[in-house]
Amino acid sequence: MSSLVQIKDVTKTFHRGSEDVPVLSGLNLTVAKGEFLALMGPSGSGKSTLLNLIGGLDRPTKGSVSIGDDRVDQLSERALAAWRARHVGFVFQFYNLMPVLTALRNVELPLLLTHLNKAQRREHAETALKVVGLSHRLKHYPRTLSGGEQQRVGIARAIVTDPTILLCDEPTGDLDRKSGDEILTLLQTLNQEQGKTIIMVTHDPHASARATRTVHLDKGQLSTAQPE
Amino acid sequence: MNWLTQVFAVALFNLRSLPERKGAAVSAAVGIAGVAAVLVGVLAIAQGFRSAMTASGAPDTAIILRSGADSEMTSNFTREETRVISDAPGIARGANGVMASNELFVIIDLPKRSTGTSSNVPLRGVGVAAFDVRSEIAMVQGRKFELGKNEVIVGAGAARAFSGLDVGQSIKIGMNTWNIVGIFTAGGGLAESEIWTDAAVLQPAYNRPEGYQSVYAKLTSAEAYDEFKDALTTNPQLKVKVARLSDHYAEQSTSTTDFITTIGVFIAAMMALGALFGDLNTMYSAVSARTREIATLRALGFGAGPVVISVLTESLALALCGGLLGAGLAYLAFDGYQAATMNFQTFSQVTFAFAVTAPLVLTAVVGAAVLGLVGGLLPAIRAARMPISSALRESA
Ligand SMILES: Nc1ncnc2c1ncn2[C@@H]1O[C@H](COP(=O)(O)OP(=O)(O)OP(=O)(O)O)[C@@H](O)[C@H]1O
Ligand SMILES: [Mg+2]
């Protein structure tokens, strides 16, 4: 399988006042197209930081981040925004839906960044909501949906543009076991049936069991040996 | 990419989330409403004063003063001089002969209705032609004074502002008693602040048997003015200055309107500064309340532009609401409000109505919009500059 994500010698150091906070130090990671990777590690180990570097929300202090043919760490701000819109679907722990928009409108939001016209946008959004099993909730506002349903709207929003990669930061972290399992099943289906490449941060061994591969982040390094 | 759709969508749903932040939003809008109300209020005073002054003069009417005099107070003519003036070409003729009124202008003290304190009121002695020269004069009560009698008529504004000026009452000044026989209007003009009588009666009362201070002349047309003026100013027998009445009053009103406007704009500017900080504060807190929302949009690939514009739109919308509210309140409170103020040119009271005009309201609303944009700019830039990854870490 061809590699989609290539992270080489990545170092990330935050600055808090005059203090340096090293989070990642010389980290390497390769993710193949079609993989469902679980990223685990203790709290504060830098999982979200790594995910943000892959998703082009932040830049490494050193090293390179390539997704497909793009050197994400070298794109300009403007190009990066366009790149995210085109290639990345984010799923957040707390869903991050717009409270004033209906489920349908929330899912339609990323399509405003495409060439699609209004009717096409609506059609795509409806399809995405159908994939996550929420066809009956199109007109519902986030506050009237359960946590599990909100996260499914979040996933619909992430897949509606058919991105190259799905990045999920503790997608089940705020859900009960049952809803969490439903979300994991959904992600697994997306991976297996649509071949979506997924990187999922999680604390939960239950969740990582659904992935095709698990890596552990500790002390700035990926601690388990990766299969080459 | 359809950038406009993006901008529009983000701005729109941001505005729809405004009710969640209504406390701060309302206080920002109210602050701006206050500025707008004060601005409109003060400009309405200046505007009202200006229109009272300019309504007084038609372009085909001229006032003649001694050259060097800047108002009737400091001007004087002999009877002979006024006769020469009346002979000038271009003056209209009517039933009472040449439409030129030789006038005398004195100041008397009368108690104000509102405070009871005494204030200056102009008492004007006019010629027979005065009512032809100022065709806007209309009796609303009683009758005109009779020539040769100690009778006066009172302008409606003066009658309103001062006590003891009703028809049937009389004014005692020194040895003389003047009976009030009528009330008149002058199309809202300056004459409404005056009391009129026969110049021939006023002259001996004030010990100026042969003296006048000004001549008011109605011309055959507005175009006749230049010839009329040239004839008078080149006449070696005379030392006069001639002005169209409209220009004369406009000039007379400038110092007062400038004064009012300066003070008003100063107060409004001070308040605007306060409102600006209020708006700035509101918008900063709006941005911080929306931190995660903005970061999410940016993560989805929205550019900085739509975010900036959405913040500016919100600030602008608040400011426009405030501006319209303030201007509306000012209109309800002030428009048509009757007031009297000092005319600094003649040191006498001018009564006038506050005028909240459309351009005034527009000025206030545009001012509010500018406040809104300026107040929203820094918060908007902060919103756009926010690092996405750390903003996403903020809890909801
Ligand atoms: N913008 C930032 N500025 C300063 N320090 C930061 C910033 N972002 C992350 N850090 C620090 O980097 C470290 C790693 O943070 P990160 O959020 O990546 O951890 P995590 O593994 O996702 O933790 P959790 O499991 O709690 O989500 C933490 O010590 C955090 O305080
Ligand atoms: Mg994290």
PDB file of N, CA and C in Angstrom, chain B residues 243-276:
ATOM      1  N   ALA B 243     -27.004  94.038   1.365  1.00  0.00           N
ATOM      2  CA  ALA B 243     -26.936  92.569   1.305  1.00  0.00           C
ATOM      3  C   ALA B 243     -28.323  92.011   1.037  1.00  0.00           C
ATOM      4  N   ARG B 244     -28.343  90.909   0.330  1.00  0.00           N
ATOM      5  CA  ARG B 244     -29.618  90.195   0.240  1.00  0.00           C
ATOM      6  C   ARG B 244     -29.989  89.776   1.656  1.00  0.00           C
ATOM      7  N   LEU B 245     -31.266  89.836   1.993  1.00  0.00           N
ATOM      8  CA  LEU B 245     -31.686  89.524   3.344  1.00  0.00           C
ATOM      9  C   LEU B 245     -31.316  88.075   3.709  1.00  0.00           C
ATOM     10  N   SER B 246     -31.468  87.176   2.713  1.00  0.00           N
ATOM     11  CA  SER B 246     -31.155  85.762   2.984  1.00  0.00           C
ATOM     12  C   SER B 246     -29.681  85.609   3.360  1.00  0.00           C
ATOM     13  N   ASP B 247     -28.801  86.297   2.610  1.00  0.00           N
ATOM     14  CA  ASP B 247     -27.368  86.210   2.914  1.00  0.00           C
ATOM     15  C   ASP B 247     -27.060  86.847   4.260  1.00  0.00           C
ATOM     16  N   HIS B 248     -27.727  87.966   4.503  1.00  0.00           N
ATOM     17  CA  HIS B 248     -27.488  88.695   5.739  1.00  0.00           C
ATOM     18  C   HIS B 248     -27.790  87.809   6.947  1.00  0.00           C
ATOM     19  N   TYR B 249     -28.926  87.145   6.905  1.00  0.00           N
ATOM     20  CA  TYR B 249     -29.300  86.302   8.044  1.00  0.00           C
ATOM     21  C   TYR B 249     -28.412  85.067   8.146  1.00  0.00           C
ATOM     22  N   ALA B 250     -28.075  84.521   6.979  1.00  0.00           N
ATOM     23  CA  ALA B 250     -27.201  83.349   7.008  1.00  0.00           C
ATOM     24  C   ALA B 250     -25.892  83.713   7.699  1.00  0.00           C
ATOM     25  N   GLU B 251     -25.391  84.885   7.352  1.00  0.00           N
ATOM     26  CA  GLU B 251     -24.133  85.337   7.955  1.00  0.00           C
ATOM     27  C   GLU B 251     -24.310  85.578   9.451  1.00  0.00           C
ATOM     28  N   GLN B 252     -25.454  86.182   9.791  1.00  0.00           N
ATOM     29  CA  GLN B 252     -25.725  86.453  11.202  1.00  0.00           C
ATOM     30  C   GLN B 252     -25.817  85.177  12.016  1.00  0.00           C
ATOM     31  N   SER B 253     -26.276  84.095  11.381  1.00  0.00           N
ATOM     32  CA  SER B 253     -26.504  82.881  12.155  1.00  0.00           C
ATOM     33  C   SER B 253     -25.242  82.048  12.303  1.00  0.00           C
ATOM     34  N   THR B 254     -24.229  82.324  11.466  1.00  0.00           N
ATOM     35  CA  THR B 254     -23.080  81.417  11.491  1.00  0.00           C
ATOM     36  C   THR B 254     -22.391  81.351  12.844  1.00  0.00           C
ATOM     37  N   SER B 255     -22.192  82.481  13.507  1.00  0.00           N
ATOM     38  CA  SER B 255     -21.425  82.398  14.746  1.00  0.00           C
ATOM     39  C   SER B 255     -22.172  81.564  15.776  1.00  0.00           C
ATOM     40  N   THR B 256     -23.484  81.747  15.836  1.00  0.00           N
ATOM     41  CA  THR B 256     -24.260  80.973  16.808  1.00  0.00           C
ATOM     42  C   THR B 256     -24.312  79.497  16.425  1.00  0.00           C
ATOM     43  N   THR B 257     -24.597  79.219  15.163  1.00  0.00           N
ATOM     44  CA  THR B 257     -24.682  77.806  14.772  1.00  0.00           C
ATOM     45  C   THR B 257     -23.311  77.144  14.903  1.00  0.00           C
ATOM     46  N   ASP B 258     -22.262  77.875  14.556  1.00  0.00           N
ATOM     47  CA  ASP B 258     -20.925  77.297  14.721  1.00  0.00           C
ATOM     48  C   ASP B 258     -20.655  76.970  16.179  1.00  0.00           C
ATOM     49  N   PHE B 259     -21.068  77.894  17.031  1.00  0.00           N
ATOM     50  CA  PHE B 259     -20.869  77.705  18.460  1.00  0.00           C
ATOM     51  C   PHE B 259     -21.607  76.452  18.952  1.00  0.00           C
ATOM     52  N   ILE B 260     -22.884  76.373  18.597  1.00  0.00           N
ATOM     53  CA  ILE B 260     -23.690  75.223  19.035  1.00  0.00           C
ATOM     54  C   ILE B 260     -23.119  73.934  18.458  1.00  0.00           C
ATOM     55  N   THR B 261     -22.795  73.981  17.167  1.00  0.00           N
ATOM     56  CA  THR B 261     -22.292  72.773  16.513  1.00  0.00           C
ATOM     57  C   THR B 261     -20.977  72.326  17.142  1.00  0.00           C
ATOM     58  N   THR B 262     -20.096  73.290  17.409  1.00  0.00           N
ATOM     59  CA  THR B 262     -18.801  72.928  17.992  1.00  0.00           C
ATOM     60  C   THR B 262     -18.980  72.239  19.339  1.00  0.00           C
ATOM     61  N   ILE B 263     -19.793  72.848  20.184  1.00  0.00           N
ATOM     62  CA  ILE B 263     -20.026  72.253  21.505  1.00  0.00           C
ATOM     63  C   ILE B 263     -20.655  70.879  21.349  1.00  0.00           C
ATOM     64  N   GLY B 264     -21.658  70.805  20.481  1.00  0.00           N
ATOM     65  CA  GLY B 264     -22.383  69.544  20.291  1.00  0.00           C
ATOM     66  C   GLY B 264     -21.470  68.452  19.777  1.00  0.00           C
ATOM     67  N   VAL B 265     -20.682  68.785  18.782  1.00  0.00           N
ATOM     68  CA  VAL B 265     -19.802  67.781  18.202  1.00  0.00           C
ATOM     69  C   VAL B 265     -18.759  67.353  19.235  1.00  0.00           C
ATOM     70  N   PHE B 266     -18.321  68.315  20.043  1.00  0.00           N
ATOM     71  CA  PHE B 266     -17.357  67.987  21.095  1.00  0.00           C
ATOM     72  C   PHE B 266     -17.952  66.978  22.087  1.00  0.00           C
ATOM     73  N   ILE B 267     -19.165  67.280  22.551  1.00  0.00           N
ATOM     74  CA  ILE B 267     -19.819  66.369  23.504  1.00  0.00           C
ATOM     75  C   ILE B 267     -20.033  65.004  22.851  1.00  0.00           C
ATOM     76  N   ALA B 268     -20.533  65.038  21.612  1.00  0.00           N
ATOM     77  CA  ALA B 268     -20.788  63.774  20.919  1.00  0.00           C
ATOM     78  C   ALA B 268     -19.492  62.991  20.731  1.00  0.00           C
ATOM     79  N   ALA B 269     -18.397  63.709  20.460  1.00  0.00           N
ATOM     80  CA  ALA B 269     -17.112  63.031  20.258  1.00  0.00           C
ATOM     81  C   ALA B 269     -16.647  62.364  21.547  1.00  0.00           C
ATOM     82  N   MET B 270     -16.832  63.075  22.663  1.00  0.00           N
ATOM     83  CA  MET B 270     -16.468  62.487  23.962  1.00  0.00           C
ATOM     84  C   MET B 270     -17.276  61.218  24.201  1.00  0.00           C
ATOM     85  N   MET B 271     -18.580  61.333  23.958  1.00  0.00           N
ATOM     86  CA  MET B 271     -19.435  60.168  24.165  1.00  0.00           C
ATOM     87  C   MET B 271     -19.070  59.054  23.189  1.00  0.00           C
ATOM     88  N   ALA B 272     -18.707  59.456  21.980  1.00  0.00           N
ATOM     89  CA  ALA B 272     -18.352  58.464  20.970  1.00  0.00           C
ATOM     90  C   ALA B 272     -17.141  57.661  21.416  1.00  0.00           C
ATOM     91  N   LEU B 273     -16.226  58.364  22.068  1.00  0.00           N
ATOM     92  CA  LEU B 273     -15.037  57.691  22.572  1.00  0.00           C
ATOM     93  C   LEU B 273     -15.444  56.611  23.579  1.00  0.00           C
ATOM     94  N   GLY B 274     -16.350  56.983  24.472  1.00  0.00           N
ATOM     95  CA  GLY B 274     -16.858  56.025  25.449  1.00  0.00           C
ATOM     96  C   GLY B 274     -17.552  54.863  24.763  1.00  0.00           C
ATOM     97  N   ALA B 275     -18.406  55.199  23.805  1.00  0.00           N
ATOM     98  CA  ALA B 275     -19.168  54.157  23.108  1.00  0.00           C
ATOM     99  C   ALA B 275     -18.235  53.248  22.322  1.00  0.00           C
ATOM    100  N   LEU B 276     -17.165  53.867  21.807  1.00  0.00           N
ATOM    101  CA  LEU B 276     -16.198  53.085  21.036  1.00  0.00           C
ATOM    102  C   LEU B 276     -15.572  52.008  21.921  1.00  0.00           C
TER     103      LEU B 276
END
